[in-house]
mmCIF file of C-alpha atoms in Angstrom:
data_model
loop_
_atom_site.group_PDB
_atom_site.id
_atom_site.type_symbol
_atom_site.label_atom_id
_atom_site.label_comp_id
_atom_site.label_asym_id
_atom_site.label_seq_id
_atom_site.Cartn_x
_atom_site.Cartn_y
_atom_site.Cartn_z
ATOM 1 C CA MET A 1 11.767 -14.097 -20.840
ATOM 2 C CA ARG A 2 8.698 -13.230 -18.622
ATOM 3 C CA LYS A 3 5.508 -15.372 -19.677
ATOM 4 C CA MET A 4 1.970 -13.879 -21.007
ATOM 5 C CA PRO A 5 0.555 -13.865 -17.140
ATOM 6 C CA LYS A 6 -2.691 -16.340 -17.702
ATOM 7 C CA TYR A 7 -4.707 -13.954 -15.956
ATOM 8 C CA PRO A 8 -4.213 -11.049 -18.699
ATOM 9 C CA SER A 9 -7.500 -8.765 -17.628
ATOM 10 C CA PHE A 10 -7.657 -9.742 -14.489
ATOM 11 C CA ASP A 11 -6.837 -6.800 -11.530
ATOM 12 C CA VAL A 12 -7.004 -7.858 -7.776
ATOM 13 C CA MET A 13 -7.472 -4.197 -6.994
ATOM 14 C CA LYS A 14 -10.880 -4.325 -8.403
ATOM 15 C CA GLU A 15 -11.675 -6.197 -5.518
ATOM 16 C CA GLN A 16 -11.023 -3.542 -2.396
ATOM 17 C CA ASN A 17 -13.664 -2.796 -1.730
ATOM 18 C CA HIS A 18 -14.706 -5.829 -0.243
ATOM 19 C CA TRP A 19 -12.113 -5.168 1.933
ATOM 20 C CA ASP A 20 -12.121 -3.805 5.282
ATOM 21 C CA PRO A 21 -9.960 -0.624 4.995
ATOM 22 C CA HIS A 22 -7.017 -1.499 7.383
ATOM 23 C CA THR A 23 -6.517 -4.456 5.167
ATOM 24 C CA ARG A 24 -6.970 -1.655 2.074
ATOM 25 C CA SER A 25 -4.870 0.422 3.477
ATOM 26 C CA ILE A 26 -1.708 -2.182 3.839
ATOM 27 C CA VAL A 27 -2.693 -3.222 -0.073
ATOM 28 C CA SER A 28 -2.640 -0.100 -2.121
ATOM 29 C CA SER A 29 0.327 0.796 0.519
ATOM 30 C CA ARG A 30 2.415 -1.590 -1.882
ATOM 31 C CA MET A 31 1.603 0.028 -4.396
ATOM 32 C CA ARG A 32 3.242 3.367 -3.630
ATOM 33 C CA ARG A 33 7.560 4.586 -3.576
ATOM 34 C CA ARG A 34 8.842 4.975 -0.503
ATOM 35 C CA ARG A 35 11.863 7.747 -1.770
ATOM 36 C CA GLU A 36 14.794 6.746 0.510
ATOM 37 C CA TYR A 37 15.695 3.395 2.428
ATOM 38 C CA ARG A 38 15.908 2.666 6.038
ATOM 39 C CA LEU A 39 19.018 0.724 6.383
ATOM 40 C CA LEU A 40 20.010 -0.198 3.214
ATOM 41 C CA THR A 41 23.147 2.539 1.094
ATOM 42 C CA ARG A 42 22.068 2.886 -2.331
ATOM 43 C CA LEU A 43 24.664 0.627 -3.457
ATOM 44 C CA GLU A 44 23.717 -1.880 -1.035
ATOM 45 C CA ALA A 45 20.264 -1.854 -3.009
ATOM 46 C CA GLU A 46 21.719 -1.872 -6.528
ATOM 47 C CA GLN A 47 23.297 -4.823 -5.866
ATOM 48 C CA LEU A 48 20.243 -6.058 -4.242
ATOM 49 C CA ARG A 49 18.097 -5.399 -6.767
ATOM 50 C CA SER A 50 20.848 -7.228 -9.159
ATOM 51 C CA VAL A 51 19.936 -10.478 -7.829
ATOM 52 C CA CYS A 52 16.177 -10.381 -6.148
ATOM 53 C CA SER A 53 15.782 -9.689 -9.894
ATOM 54 C CA LEU A 54 17.852 -13.671 -10.805
ATOM 55 C CA LEU A 55 15.609 -14.292 -8.342
ATOM 56 C CA VAL A 56 12.340 -13.947 -9.172
ATOM 57 C CA ASP A 57 13.026 -14.082 -12.834
ATOM 58 C CA ASP A 58 11.073 -10.532 -13.667
ATOM 59 C CA ASP A 59 13.001 -6.797 -14.135
ATOM 60 C CA ARG A 60 10.666 -4.817 -13.857
ATOM 61 C CA SER A 61 11.479 -1.593 -12.002
ATOM 62 C CA GLU A 62 8.729 -0.625 -9.988
ATOM 63 C CA ILE A 63 7.594 -4.853 -9.204
ATOM 64 C CA LEU A 64 12.139 -5.313 -7.599
ATOM 65 C CA THR A 65 11.051 -1.343 -6.052
ATOM 66 C CA TYR A 66 8.452 -2.652 -3.584
ATOM 67 C CA VAL A 67 10.723 -5.490 -2.955
ATOM 68 C CA LEU A 68 13.022 -3.691 -2.239
ATOM 69 C CA GLU A 69 11.298 -1.723 0.127
ATOM 70 C CA HIS A 70 10.119 -4.554 1.702
ATOM 71 C CA ILE A 71 13.067 -6.048 2.906
ATOM 72 C CA ASP A 72 14.700 -3.488 3.604
ATOM 73 C CA ASP A 73 11.512 -2.324 5.865
ATOM 74 C CA THR A 74 12.139 -5.995 7.369
ATOM 75 C CA LEU A 75 15.966 -5.659 8.856
ATOM 76 C CA TYR A 76 15.225 -1.913 10.064
ATOM 77 C CA GLY A 77 12.540 -4.006 12.156
ATOM 78 C CA GLN A 78 14.786 -5.619 13.238
ATOM 79 C CA LYS A 79 11.772 -8.333 13.986
ATOM 80 C CA GLU A 80 12.111 -11.449 15.266
ATOM 81 C CA GLU A 81 13.521 -14.646 13.007
ATOM 82 C CA GLY A 82 12.617 -16.918 14.239
ATOM 83 C CA GLN A 83 15.073 -20.129 14.187
ATOM 84 C CA ARG A 84 18.747 -19.041 13.312
ATOM 85 C CA GLY A 85 22.184 -21.093 13.706
ATOM 86 C CA PRO A 86 24.238 -19.656 16.738
ATOM 87 C CA GLU A 87 27.209 -19.284 14.418
ATOM 88 C CA THR A 88 24.679 -16.923 12.292
ATOM 89 C CA PRO A 89 24.440 -13.075 12.246
ATOM 90 C CA PRO A 90 21.154 -11.063 13.163
ATOM 91 C CA GLN A 91 19.415 -11.416 9.066
ATOM 92 C CA SER A 92 20.094 -7.619 8.743
ATOM 93 C CA GLU A 93 24.051 -7.938 9.060
ATOM 94 C CA LEU A 94 24.229 -11.098 7.395
ATOM 95 C CA ILE A 95 22.404 -9.736 4.260
ATOM 96 C CA ARG A 96 24.025 -7.013 4.629
ATOM 97 C CA LYS A 97 28.000 -8.739 4.947
ATOM 98 C CA GLY A 98 26.742 -11.421 2.415
ATOM 99 C CA LEU A 99 25.911 -8.150 -0.023
ATOM 100 C CA GLU A 100 29.559 -6.828 0.907
ATOM 101 C CA ALA A 101 31.383 -10.191 0.060
ATOM 102 C CA LEU A 102 28.938 -10.966 -3.041
ATOM 103 C CA GLU A 103 30.539 -7.411 -4.654
ATOM 104 C CA THR A 104 33.820 -8.169 -3.767
ATOM 105 C CA MET A 105 33.622 -11.799 -5.185
ATOM 106 C CA SER A 106 32.609 -9.812 -8.304
ATOM 107 C CA HIS A 107 34.893 -7.659 -8.630
ATOM 108 C CA GLY A 108 37.918 -10.230 -8.649
ATOM 109 C CA PHE A 109 36.629 -13.153 -10.749
ATOM 110 C CA HIS A 110 34.435 -10.922 -13.002
ATOM 111 C CA ALA A 111 36.450 -7.359 -12.205
ATOM 112 C CA LYS A 112 33.084 -5.544 -12.171
ATOM 113 C CA PRO A 113 30.169 -5.249 -10.514
ATOM 114 C CA PHE A 114 28.177 -7.555 -9.590
ATOM 115 C CA GLN A 115 24.810 -5.837 -11.076
ATOM 116 C CA GLN A 116 27.086 -4.972 -14.879
ATOM 117 C CA LEU A 117 27.578 -8.840 -15.088
ATOM 118 C CA SER A 118 25.676 -10.533 -17.779
ATOM 119 C CA PRO A 119 22.398 -12.677 -16.395
ATOM 120 C CA ALA A 120 24.293 -15.836 -17.285
ATOM 121 C CA GLU A 121 27.215 -14.263 -15.019
ATOM 122 C CA GLN A 122 24.892 -13.769 -12.314
ATOM 123 C CA LYS A 123 23.234 -16.698 -12.449
ATOM 124 C CA GLU A 124 26.434 -18.670 -11.904
ATOM 125 C CA LEU A 125 28.228 -16.495 -9.643
ATOM 126 C CA LEU A 126 24.926 -16.842 -7.478
ATOM 127 C CA THR A 127 24.129 -20.666 -8.038
ATOM 128 C CA ASN A 128 28.687 -21.139 -6.707
ATOM 129 C CA VAL A 129 27.607 -19.071 -3.587
ATOM 130 C CA ALA A 130 24.288 -20.972 -2.934
ATOM 131 C CA GLU A 131 25.677 -24.459 -3.234
ATOM 132 C CA VAL A 132 28.877 -23.774 -1.447
ATOM 133 C CA ARG A 133 31.157 -23.833 -4.279
ATOM 134 C CA LEU A 134 32.890 -21.368 -3.496
ATOM 135 C CA SER A 135 33.830 -19.344 -0.331
ATOM 136 C CA LEU A 136 31.978 -16.140 -0.423
ATOM 137 C CA ARG A 137 33.082 -14.673 3.069
ATOM 138 C CA GLY A 138 36.643 -16.555 4.596
ATOM 139 C CA ASP A 139 35.564 -16.256 7.754
ATOM 140 C CA TRP A 140 32.084 -18.277 7.430
ATOM 141 C CA PRO A 141 31.394 -21.139 7.345
ATOM 142 C CA ALA A 142 28.969 -23.248 4.669
ATOM 143 C CA PRO A 143 25.826 -23.493 6.862
ATOM 144 C CA VAL A 144 25.773 -18.796 7.174
ATOM 145 C CA GLN A 145 26.738 -19.237 3.381
ATOM 146 C CA LYS A 146 23.200 -20.924 2.761
ATOM 147 C CA ALA A 147 22.132 -19.588 5.918
ATOM 148 C CA PHE A 148 22.700 -15.759 4.054
ATOM 149 C CA PHE A 149 21.500 -17.733 0.629
ATOM 150 C CA ILE A 150 18.368 -19.049 2.181
ATOM 151 C CA ARG A 151 17.671 -15.592 3.654
ATOM 152 C CA LEU A 152 17.459 -13.827 0.790
ATOM 153 C CA LEU A 153 16.124 -16.395 -0.945
ATOM 154 C CA THR A 154 12.771 -16.349 1.698
ATOM 155 C CA LEU A 155 13.248 -12.000 1.991
ATOM 156 C CA THR A 156 12.688 -11.416 -2.022
ATOM 157 C CA VAL A 157 10.584 -14.535 -2.921
ATOM 158 C CA GLU A 158 7.481 -13.201 0.322
ATOM 159 C CA ALA A 159 7.854 -9.400 -0.490
ATOM 160 C CA TYR A 160 7.471 -10.428 -4.511
ATOM 161 C CA TYR A 161 3.963 -12.615 -4.119
ATOM 162 C CA SER A 162 2.656 -9.722 -1.984
ATOM 163 C CA HIS A 163 2.579 -7.517 -4.659
ATOM 164 C CA PRO A 164 -1.146 -7.266 -5.923
ATOM 165 C CA GLN A 165 0.786 -7.111 -9.508
ATOM 166 C CA ILE A 166 1.990 -10.528 -9.031
ATOM 167 C CA TRP A 167 -1.581 -11.352 -7.205
ATOM 168 C CA SER A 168 -3.016 -10.676 -10.862
ATOM 169 C CA GLU A 169 -1.709 -12.105 -12.412
ATOM 170 C CA ILE A 170 -1.043 -15.189 -10.467
ATOM 171 C CA GLY A 171 -5.126 -15.244 -10.613
ATOM 172 C CA TYR A 172 -4.947 -14.137 -6.158
ATOM 173 C CA ALA A 173 -8.633 -12.625 -5.041
ATOM 174 C CA GLY A 174 -6.849 -11.020 -2.565
ATOM 175 C CA PRO A 175 -8.251 -11.921 1.325
ATOM 176 C CA ALA A 176 -11.228 -13.122 2.145
ATOM 177 C CA TYR A 177 -12.002 -11.118 5.148
ATOM 178 C CA PRO A 178 -14.723 -9.141 5.429
ATOM 179 C CA ARG A 179 -16.050 -11.638 2.212
ATOM 180 C CA GLY A 180 -15.126 -14.294 2.698
ATOM 181 C CA TYR A 181 -14.601 -17.366 0.009
ATOM 182 C CA ILE A 182 -17.285 -19.429 -0.584
ATOM 183 C CA ARG A 183 -16.886 -22.151 -3.352
ATOM 184 C CA ALA A 184 -13.705 -24.505 -1.579
ATOM 185 C CA ASP A 185 -14.338 -27.600 -3.872
ATOM 186 C CA ARG A 186 -11.737 -27.496 -6.478
ATOM 187 C CA GLY A 187 -12.798 -26.207 -10.071
ATOM 188 C CA HIS A 188 -15.094 -24.377 -8.537
ATOM 189 C CA LEU A 189 -14.423 -21.015 -8.118
ATOM 190 C CA ASP A 190 -16.477 -17.273 -6.426
ATOM 191 C CA PRO A 191 -17.564 -15.032 -8.993
ATOM 192 C CA TRP A 192 -15.059 -12.173 -7.844
ATOM 193 C CA GLU A 193 -11.775 -14.992 -8.751
ATOM 194 C CA ALA A 194 -9.779 -14.590 -11.734
ATOM 195 C CA LYS A 195 -10.714 -17.048 -14.712
ATOM 196 C CA SER A 196 -8.349 -18.461 -16.743
ATOM 197 C CA GLU A 197 -8.202 -16.877 -20.001
ATOM 198 C CA GLN A 198 -5.812 -19.224 -21.626
#
């Protein structure tokens, strides 16, 4: 069960008039939904929805839809990945093949799709994959399997914490440009920053 947010009445979008138009456009777009995925299939998206929900302990549809769209955009765009091991495939292939293997594993152990497992069963299966106690794919050595889980976790957390609703819940007052933050000392807040209500 999700805890009550520490800043229940804070809404970062009320600060958008202090952002430059480009920043406002980017942040506002995160509140709107697209209709189709560009790379992920519907099945992959639903598998990913279950995994992402487990990774961030949040099952809110509007947040998870944004997370999936963000991941889909990242995989579709084939952005530079930084360092990648020689055996590790590009991230779009890594994520899609990993999801396919996770689905096969779910059917093998539980005779049903991953998204139909109980949260406890999902967590156990994903933990075994993350810790390489179960082989996700026979042709993937342990470092590739670890890379799959780490990349999936990274993409999920990056997307989740870039959503304005999550910013509001954690008390982040949004981009500093062009207004800037003035009170930088510990415990000192600018007037527009969130104040704890607990």
